[in-house]
Short mmCIF file of C-alpha atoms in Angstrom, two decimals:
data_model
loop_
_atom_site.label_atom_id
_atom_site.label_comp_id
_atom_site.label_asym_id
_atom_site.label_seq_id
_atom_site.Cartn_x
_atom_site.Cartn_y
_atom_site.Cartn_z
CA MET A 1 -2.97 34.69 9.91
CA THR A 2 -1.40 31.47 11.16
CA ASN A 3 2.23 31.09 10.12
CA LEU A 4 2.30 27.52 8.82
CA SER A 5 5.51 25.51 8.61
CA GLN A 6 7.16 25.08 5.25
CA ARG A 7 6.58 21.34 5.73
CA ALA A 8 2.81 21.87 5.91
CA LEU A 9 2.88 24.12 2.86
CA ASN A 10 4.91 21.60 0.86
CA PHE A 11 2.51 18.70 1.40
CA GLN A 12 0.36 18.00 -1.63
CA PRO A 13 -3.33 17.01 -1.38
CA PHE A 14 -4.22 13.34 -1.70
CA TYR A 15 -6.61 13.65 -4.63
CA ALA A 16 -8.13 10.20 -4.16
CA MET A 17 -9.69 11.49 -0.95
CA ALA A 18 -11.10 14.55 -2.72
CA VAL A 19 -12.70 12.29 -5.33
CA ALA A 20 -14.19 10.14 -2.58
CA ALA A 21 -15.62 13.22 -0.85
CA ARG A 22 -17.26 14.45 -4.06
CA ALA A 23 -18.62 10.97 -4.76
CA GLY A 24 -20.15 10.96 -1.29
CA ARG A 25 -21.87 14.30 -1.87
CA LEU A 26 -23.30 13.10 -5.19
CA ALA A 27 -24.62 9.96 -3.49
CA GLU A 28 -26.26 12.09 -0.79
CA GLU A 29 -27.98 14.03 -3.57
CA GLY A 30 -29.44 10.79 -4.88
CA ALA A 31 -26.96 9.80 -7.60
CA ASP A 32 -26.17 6.12 -8.11
CA VAL A 33 -22.38 6.39 -7.79
CA ILE A 34 -20.12 3.41 -8.43
CA ARG A 35 -17.02 3.96 -6.30
CA LEU A 36 -13.84 2.63 -7.87
CA SER A 37 -11.46 5.20 -6.44
CA LEU A 38 -10.31 4.30 -2.93
CA GLY A 39 -8.05 1.37 -2.08
CA GLU A 40 -10.39 0.03 0.56
CA PRO A 41 -11.56 -3.60 0.47
CA ASP A 42 -15.34 -3.88 0.52
CA SER A 43 -15.22 -7.03 2.65
CA GLY A 44 -14.39 -5.60 6.05
CA ALA A 45 -12.58 -7.67 8.66
CA PRO A 46 -12.86 -11.47 8.94
CA PRO A 47 -15.94 -12.57 10.94
CA LYS A 48 -13.82 -14.05 13.74
CA VAL A 49 -12.12 -10.69 14.21
CA LEU A 50 -15.45 -8.90 14.42
CA GLU A 51 -16.66 -11.41 16.99
CA ALA A 52 -13.55 -10.78 19.05
CA LEU A 53 -14.13 -7.03 18.98
CA LYS A 54 -17.70 -7.53 20.20
CA ARG A 55 -16.42 -9.62 23.09
CA ILE A 56 -13.89 -6.95 24.00
CA GLY A 57 -16.64 -4.33 24.07
CA ALA A 58 -19.03 -6.53 26.07
CA GLU A 59 -16.44 -7.21 28.75
CA GLN A 60 -16.20 -3.49 29.55
CA ARG A 61 -12.73 -4.03 30.93
CA PRO A 62 -9.93 -1.45 30.95
CA LEU A 63 -7.93 -1.29 27.73
CA PRO A 64 -4.58 0.16 28.76
CA TYR A 65 -1.65 1.03 26.57
CA THR A 66 0.27 -1.95 25.26
CA ASP A 67 4.03 -2.04 24.90
CA ALA A 68 5.14 0.60 22.40
CA LEU A 69 6.00 -2.14 19.90
CA GLY A 70 2.76 -4.03 20.42
CA LEU A 71 1.23 -6.95 22.28
CA PRO A 72 3.81 -9.73 22.62
CA ALA A 73 1.21 -12.29 21.50
CA LEU A 74 0.47 -10.35 18.32
CA ARG A 75 4.15 -9.88 17.52
CA GLU A 76 4.60 -13.63 17.95
CA ALA A 77 1.61 -14.38 15.70
CA ILE A 78 2.98 -12.16 12.93
CA ALA A 79 6.42 -13.75 13.20
CA LYS A 80 4.85 -17.21 13.06
CA ARG A 81 2.95 -16.24 9.90
CA TYR A 82 6.26 -15.48 8.16
CA GLY A 83 7.45 -18.92 9.14
CA GLU A 84 4.35 -20.61 7.75
CA LEU A 85 4.27 -18.62 4.50
CA HIS A 86 7.95 -18.09 3.78
CA GLY A 87 9.87 -20.59 5.89
CA LEU A 88 11.60 -17.84 7.86
CA GLU A 89 12.45 -17.79 11.54
CA ILE A 90 11.73 -14.18 12.51
CA ALA A 91 12.40 -13.22 16.12
CA PRO A 92 9.15 -11.68 17.45
CA GLU A 93 11.28 -8.92 18.98
CA ARG A 94 11.97 -7.64 15.44
CA VAL A 95 8.24 -7.22 14.75
CA CYS A 96 6.95 -3.76 15.62
CA VAL A 97 3.16 -3.36 15.64
CA THR A 98 2.07 0.11 14.54
CA ALA A 99 -1.05 2.22 14.05
CA GLY A 100 -1.34 1.24 10.40
CA ALA A 101 1.41 0.97 7.80
CA SER A 102 1.49 4.78 7.73
CA ALA A 103 2.75 4.83 11.32
CA ALA A 104 5.29 2.16 10.39
CA LEU A 105 6.67 4.38 7.64
CA LEU A 106 6.64 7.34 10.02
CA LEU A 107 8.84 5.42 12.46
CA ILE A 108 11.12 4.06 9.75
CA SER A 109 11.57 7.52 8.21
CA ALA A 110 12.39 8.95 11.63
CA ALA A 111 14.89 6.14 12.24
CA LEU A 112 16.71 6.23 8.91
CA VAL A 113 16.47 9.71 7.36
CA ASP A 114 18.54 12.79 8.09
CA PRO A 115 17.93 16.12 6.32
CA GLY A 116 19.49 16.10 2.86
CA ASP A 117 19.60 12.32 2.51
CA GLU A 118 18.64 11.22 -0.97
CA VAL A 119 16.10 8.41 -1.24
CA LEU A 120 15.11 6.68 -4.49
CA LEU A 121 11.47 5.88 -5.32
CA GLY A 122 9.83 4.86 -8.55
CA ASP A 123 7.40 7.05 -10.47
CA PRO A 124 4.47 6.23 -10.35
CA SER A 125 4.19 5.27 -6.67
CA TYR A 126 2.03 5.75 -3.60
CA PRO A 127 2.17 9.47 -2.70
CA CYS A 128 2.21 9.21 1.09
CA ASN A 129 5.46 7.22 1.01
CA ARG A 130 7.38 10.16 -0.40
CA GLN A 131 5.56 12.63 1.86
CA PHE A 132 6.68 10.80 5.02
CA LEU A 133 10.27 10.70 3.83
CA ALA A 134 10.24 14.34 2.81
CA ALA A 135 8.77 15.35 6.18
CA PHE A 136 12.00 14.17 7.80
CA GLY A 137 14.12 16.12 5.34
CA ALA A 138 14.79 13.50 2.68
CA ASP A 139 15.55 14.58 -0.86
CA VAL A 140 13.14 12.19 -2.57
CA ARG A 141 14.12 11.37 -6.13
CA LEU A 142 11.26 10.02 -8.21
CA ILE A 143 12.77 7.89 -10.96
CA PRO A 144 10.62 7.51 -14.09
CA THR A 145 9.77 3.89 -14.78
CA SER A 146 8.07 2.31 -17.80
CA PRO A 147 5.86 -0.60 -18.81
CA ALA A 148 9.07 -2.45 -19.74
CA SER A 149 9.99 -2.56 -16.05
CA ARG A 150 6.36 -3.11 -15.02
CA PHE A 151 6.25 0.49 -13.74
CA GLN A 152 8.72 -0.63 -11.07
CA LEU A 153 12.31 0.25 -10.33
CA ASP A 154 14.79 -2.29 -11.66
CA ALA A 155 18.44 -2.77 -10.81
CA ASP A 156 19.67 -0.78 -13.82
CA LEU A 157 17.53 2.21 -12.87
CA VAL A 158 18.67 2.08 -9.25
CA GLU A 159 22.33 1.76 -10.20
CA SER A 160 22.24 4.54 -12.79
CA ASN A 161 20.50 6.93 -10.39
CA TRP A 162 22.47 6.13 -7.23
CA SER A 163 24.65 9.07 -6.18
CA GLU A 164 27.00 9.98 -3.34
CA LYS A 165 24.00 11.46 -1.50
CA THR A 166 21.82 8.36 -1.84
CA ARG A 167 21.12 6.66 1.46
CA GLY A 168 18.40 4.19 0.53
CA VAL A 169 15.63 2.97 -1.72
CA LEU A 170 11.95 2.33 -1.07
CA LEU A 171 10.08 -0.22 -3.17
CA ALA A 172 6.48 -1.40 -3.08
CA SER A 173 5.69 -4.88 -4.38
CA PRO A 174 2.87 -5.18 -5.36
CA SER A 175 2.57 -1.50 -6.09
CA ASN A 176 -0.11 1.09 -5.63
CA PRO A 177 -1.28 2.34 -8.20
CA THR A 178 -0.21 -0.25 -10.77
CA GLY A 179 -0.80 -3.53 -8.95
CA THR A 180 2.49 -4.88 -10.32
CA CYS A 181 5.16 -6.87 -8.50
CA VAL A 182 8.93 -6.61 -8.77
CA PRO A 183 10.17 -9.95 -10.18
CA PRO A 184 12.08 -11.83 -7.44
CA GLN A 185 15.35 -11.92 -9.36
CA GLU A 186 15.18 -8.18 -10.02
CA LEU A 187 14.36 -7.47 -6.39
CA GLY A 188 17.41 -9.47 -5.38
CA ARG A 189 19.64 -7.46 -7.73
CA ILE A 190 18.31 -4.16 -6.37
CA CYS A 191 18.77 -5.15 -2.74
CA ASP A 192 22.25 -6.55 -3.38
CA PHE A 193 23.37 -3.37 -5.14
CA ALA A 194 22.03 -1.09 -2.39
CA ALA A 195 23.46 -3.25 0.41
CA ARG A 196 26.92 -3.21 -1.17
CA ARG A 197 26.76 0.60 -1.01
CA ASP A 198 25.65 0.52 2.61
CA GLY A 199 22.23 1.81 1.60
CA TRP A 200 19.05 0.83 3.39
CA ARG A 201 16.23 -1.04 1.67
CA VAL A 202 12.63 -0.47 2.73
CA ILE A 203 10.14 -2.80 1.07
CA ASP A 204 6.44 -1.98 1.25
CA GLU A 205 4.69 -5.37 1.23
CA ILE A 206 1.23 -4.16 2.21
CA TYR A 207 -0.31 -5.98 -0.76
CA LEU A 208 2.03 -8.99 -0.85
CA GLU A 209 -0.59 -11.48 0.34
CA LEU A 210 -2.90 -10.26 -2.43
CA ALA A 211 -0.35 -11.11 -5.13
CA ASP A 212 -1.06 -13.83 -7.68
CA ASP A 213 0.84 -17.08 -7.56
CA LEU A 214 4.12 -17.10 -9.49
CA PRO A 215 4.10 -18.54 -13.04
CA GLY A 216 5.94 -21.64 -11.86
CA GLY A 217 3.65 -22.04 -8.87
CA GLY A 218 3.89 -20.89 -5.28
CA ARG A 219 3.28 -17.53 -3.69
CA PRO A 220 5.60 -14.54 -4.01
CA ALA A 221 7.98 -14.48 -1.06
CA THR A 222 8.78 -11.63 1.27
CA ALA A 223 11.94 -9.68 0.42
CA LEU A 224 13.42 -11.02 3.66
CA THR A 225 14.00 -14.35 1.90
CA ILE A 226 16.27 -12.44 -0.48
CA ASP A 227 17.64 -9.74 1.79
CA PRO A 228 17.59 -10.48 5.55
CA GLY A 229 18.73 -6.91 6.25
CA ALA A 230 15.77 -5.24 4.53
CA VAL A 231 13.10 -3.34 6.44
CA ILE A 232 9.58 -4.64 5.75
CA ILE A 233 6.38 -2.63 6.07
CA SER A 234 3.00 -4.35 6.07
CA SER A 235 -0.55 -3.93 7.30
CA PHE A 236 -3.80 -5.55 8.38
CA SER A 237 -5.68 -3.14 6.08
CA LYS A 238 -5.64 -4.92 2.74
CA TYR A 239 -5.40 -8.73 2.97
CA PHE A 240 -7.34 -8.74 6.25
CA GLY A 241 -9.71 -5.92 5.17
CA MET A 242 -9.14 -3.87 8.33
CA THR A 243 -8.55 -0.35 6.94
CA GLY A 244 -10.25 1.67 9.69
CA TRP A 245 -8.74 -0.43 12.48
CA ARG A 246 -5.39 1.34 11.94
CA LEU A 247 -3.10 -1.59 12.50
CA GLY A 248 0.10 -2.47 10.71
CA TRP A 249 3.63 -3.66 11.39
CA THR A 250 7.23 -3.32 10.40
CA ILE A 251 9.99 -5.92 10.64
CA VAL A 252 13.37 -4.33 11.25
CA PRO A 253 16.92 -5.61 11.66
CA GLU A 254 17.85 -6.43 15.24
CA ASP A 255 20.07 -3.35 15.58
CA MET A 256 17.12 -1.05 14.77
CA VAL A 257 14.68 -2.41 17.34
CA GLU A 258 15.77 -0.24 20.26
CA ALA A 259 15.66 2.96 18.18
CA VAL A 260 12.21 2.17 16.77
CA ASP A 261 10.99 1.36 20.28
CA ARG A 262 12.13 4.78 21.55
CA LEU A 263 10.59 6.55 18.58
CA SER A 264 7.29 4.73 19.03
CA GLN A 265 7.19 5.57 22.74
CA ASN A 266 7.52 9.27 21.91
CA LEU A 267 5.63 9.61 18.63
CA LEU A 268 2.80 7.07 18.90
CA ILE A 269 2.68 5.52 22.41
CA CYS A 270 1.22 2.33 20.89
CA ALA A 271 -1.22 0.98 18.32
CA PRO A 272 -4.92 0.77 19.38
CA THR A 273 -5.27 -1.86 22.09
CA PRO A 274 -8.71 -3.26 21.04
CA ALA A 275 -7.55 -3.65 17.44
CA GLN A 276 -4.45 -5.51 18.56
CA ILE A 277 -6.39 -7.94 20.75
CA ALA A 278 -8.99 -8.63 18.06
CA ALA A 279 -6.31 -9.01 15.38
CA LEU A 280 -5.06 -12.17 17.07
CA GLU A 281 -8.08 -13.84 15.45
CA CYS A 282 -6.68 -13.00 11.98
CA PHE A 283 -4.34 -15.95 12.25
CA THR A 284 -6.92 -18.65 12.98
CA PRO A 285 -7.55 -21.23 10.24
CA GLU A 286 -11.09 -19.90 9.75
CA SER A 287 -9.94 -16.31 9.23
CA LEU A 288 -7.10 -17.25 6.90
CA ALA A 289 -9.43 -19.41 4.78
CA TRP A 290 -11.86 -16.47 4.57
CA CYS A 291 -9.04 -14.14 3.49
CA GLU A 292 -7.85 -16.60 0.86
CA GLU A 293 -11.31 -16.57 -0.70
CA ARG A 294 -11.10 -12.78 -0.86
CA ARG A 295 -7.64 -12.99 -2.41
CA GLU A 296 -9.00 -15.08 -5.27
CA LEU A 297 -11.96 -12.75 -5.65
CA PHE A 298 -9.70 -9.71 -6.00
CA SER A 299 -7.70 -11.53 -8.66
CA GLN A 300 -10.92 -12.25 -10.57
CA ARG A 301 -11.96 -8.61 -10.25
CA ARG A 302 -8.64 -7.36 -11.62
CA ARG A 303 -8.93 -9.60 -14.63
CA ALA A 304 -12.54 -8.56 -15.23
CA ALA A 305 -11.65 -4.85 -14.97
CA ALA A 306 -8.67 -5.13 -17.31
CA SER A 307 -10.77 -7.03 -19.85
CA ALA A 308 -13.62 -4.53 -19.72
CA LEU A 309 -11.28 -1.55 -20.07
CA SER A 310 -9.56 -3.14 -23.04
CA GLY A 311 -12.98 -3.74 -24.57
CA LEU A 312 -13.51 0.04 -24.53
CA GLY A 313 -10.15 0.61 -26.16
CA LEU A 314 -8.55 1.90 -22.95
CA THR A 315 -5.03 0.53 -22.70
CA VAL A 316 -3.78 -1.27 -19.61
CA PRO A 317 -0.02 -1.01 -20.28
CA VAL A 318 0.95 -3.64 -17.69
CA ALA A 319 -1.37 -6.36 -16.47
CA PRO A 320 -1.53 -6.20 -12.65
CA ASP A 321 -0.51 -9.31 -10.76
CA GLY A 322 -1.28 -8.15 -7.23
CA ALA A 323 -3.18 -5.72 -5.01
CA PHE A 324 -6.60 -4.67 -6.36
CA TYR A 325 -5.79 -1.94 -8.86
CA VAL A 326 -5.79 -1.53 -12.62
CA TYR A 327 -3.81 1.44 -14.00
CA PHE A 328 -5.00 2.44 -17.44
CA ASP A 329 -4.04 4.99 -20.11
CA VAL A 330 -6.62 7.57 -21.22
CA THR A 331 -4.43 9.29 -23.84
CA ARG A 332 -6.57 8.13 -26.77
CA THR A 333 -9.59 9.96 -25.36
CA GLY A 334 -7.90 13.33 -25.89
CA MET A 335 -8.54 14.18 -22.24
CA SER A 336 -6.12 14.60 -19.39
CA ALA A 337 -6.48 12.16 -16.52
CA ASP A 338 -7.99 14.92 -14.37
CA GLU A 339 -10.59 15.82 -16.99
CA PHE A 340 -11.41 12.17 -17.60
CA CYS A 341 -11.95 11.49 -13.88
CA THR A 342 -13.98 14.67 -13.38
CA ARG A 343 -16.28 13.87 -16.28
CA ALA A 344 -16.50 10.19 -15.28
CA LEU A 345 -17.76 11.23 -11.86
CA GLU A 346 -20.02 14.13 -12.84
CA GLU A 347 -21.48 12.69 -16.06
CA CYS A 348 -21.25 8.91 -15.55
CA HIS A 349 -21.30 8.74 -11.74
CA VAL A 350 -18.16 6.59 -11.64
CA ALA A 351 -15.45 7.52 -9.12
CA LEU A 352 -11.86 6.95 -10.28
CA THR A 353 -8.48 8.36 -9.18
CA PRO A 354 -6.39 10.54 -11.53
CA GLY A 355 -2.72 9.79 -12.00
CA ARG A 356 -1.43 13.01 -10.47
CA ASP A 357 -1.57 11.45 -7.02
CA PHE A 358 1.18 9.04 -8.02
CA GLY A 359 3.87 11.23 -9.56
CA PRO A 360 4.54 13.44 -12.59
CA LEU A 361 5.34 10.68 -15.10
CA THR A 362 1.73 9.51 -15.56
CA ALA A 363 -0.07 12.45 -13.94
CA ASP A 364 -1.85 13.52 -17.13
CA THR A 365 -2.17 10.21 -18.92
CA HIS A 366 -3.22 7.46 -16.49
CA VAL A 367 -6.10 6.67 -14.16
CA ARG A 368 -6.30 4.19 -11.29
CA LEU A 369 -9.32 1.92 -10.93
CA SER A 370 -9.72 0.20 -7.57
CA CYS A 371 -11.39 -3.20 -7.64
CA SER A 372 -13.01 -2.50 -4.29
CA ALA A 373 -16.50 -3.29 -5.53
CA SER A 374 -18.27 -6.34 -6.90
CA ILE A 375 -17.47 -7.62 -10.38
CA GLU A 376 -20.98 -6.55 -11.38
CA ASP A 377 -20.35 -2.99 -10.21
CA ILE A 378 -16.91 -2.91 -11.82
CA GLU A 379 -18.29 -4.02 -15.18
CA GLU A 380 -21.27 -1.67 -14.88
CA GLY A 381 -18.98 1.23 -13.94
CA ILE A 382 -16.71 0.64 -16.92
CA ALA A 383 -19.71 0.24 -19.24
CA ARG A 384 -20.93 3.67 -18.10
CA LEU A 385 -17.67 5.15 -19.41
CA ALA A 386 -18.41 4.09 -23.01
CA PRO A 387 -20.06 7.40 -24.10
CA LEU A 388 -17.20 9.32 -22.53
CA VAL A 389 -14.58 7.27 -24.37
CA ALA A 390 -16.50 7.44 -27.64
CA GLY A 391 -16.54 11.20 -27.42
#
């Protein structure tokens, strides 16, 4: 018998993937399955990016490793995007291109976490974030949140839970699974408190460009406009629809660049070269206009899903204002989230993700719906749940 590491034994399954696998088997058996479980945009990459990838393949030229922190031209393009969107002058040297946002968090965890360090995360939250931190020995504290704080950490929660062992806080805005943003003023209070205690702040902004405009107008800004010392994690997967391309980035303070470079050289070598070259086309006017149309479409889908769920009597405790998720409460059905999702898939052929992926607070009571399908499929999928909800 293979003697596995305690780390391997401690990792929990990612149940969203198990649901997707079962949905795939049902579809192979002939079932008409509506898939609302995975956080994967149905659009794919912008057409200009796909054209670039075809050109790269047709040229049949060598595709060597890039610099460990990415193609200089791509780092410059990302930095320029922050200038255009947020009015920031980001040195391209601070931009580190990675093999997806997961690799970015791997590098950041390796750079910042020592065994026994306490790190604060909200509950519910994306499961892989805490798994990366824990893999490097962090004592991850999941802090229960509530609809009152939009299922996000707020400054009072961070302050009341900060201890002598606490070394940092990780926030996601907008969040997976709830699709909610941290209000800018609250984000500023959190970052200010942590910085005054010499704690690091990692902000997951993977879904930031899929956030709705602010009530007073204008787009939500990166946390760097509030806290120049924060570490930002982002990705080409969501706004640009490039999930399988495995391409992301992190923006780090200047004094972290050399350490992240060394870590990337040893742990990753570099992000995929073809994906990096093609991704330069993400920042053309044509590609950005195409992505903006998708952004509006995801907003429409969220609203349609929330409305349809409410029509069935399924509560959406906090209306999402970003990403492409709706997190709803199934308590009134008398079923646990696991039972609800199992029956939804087996009886109604609708794939959803149970709350246990996202932490203990809502594990039994909430379900995540991903708006990664057409509005017609979303509404049809929710309509199929009516007999299940009615009992």
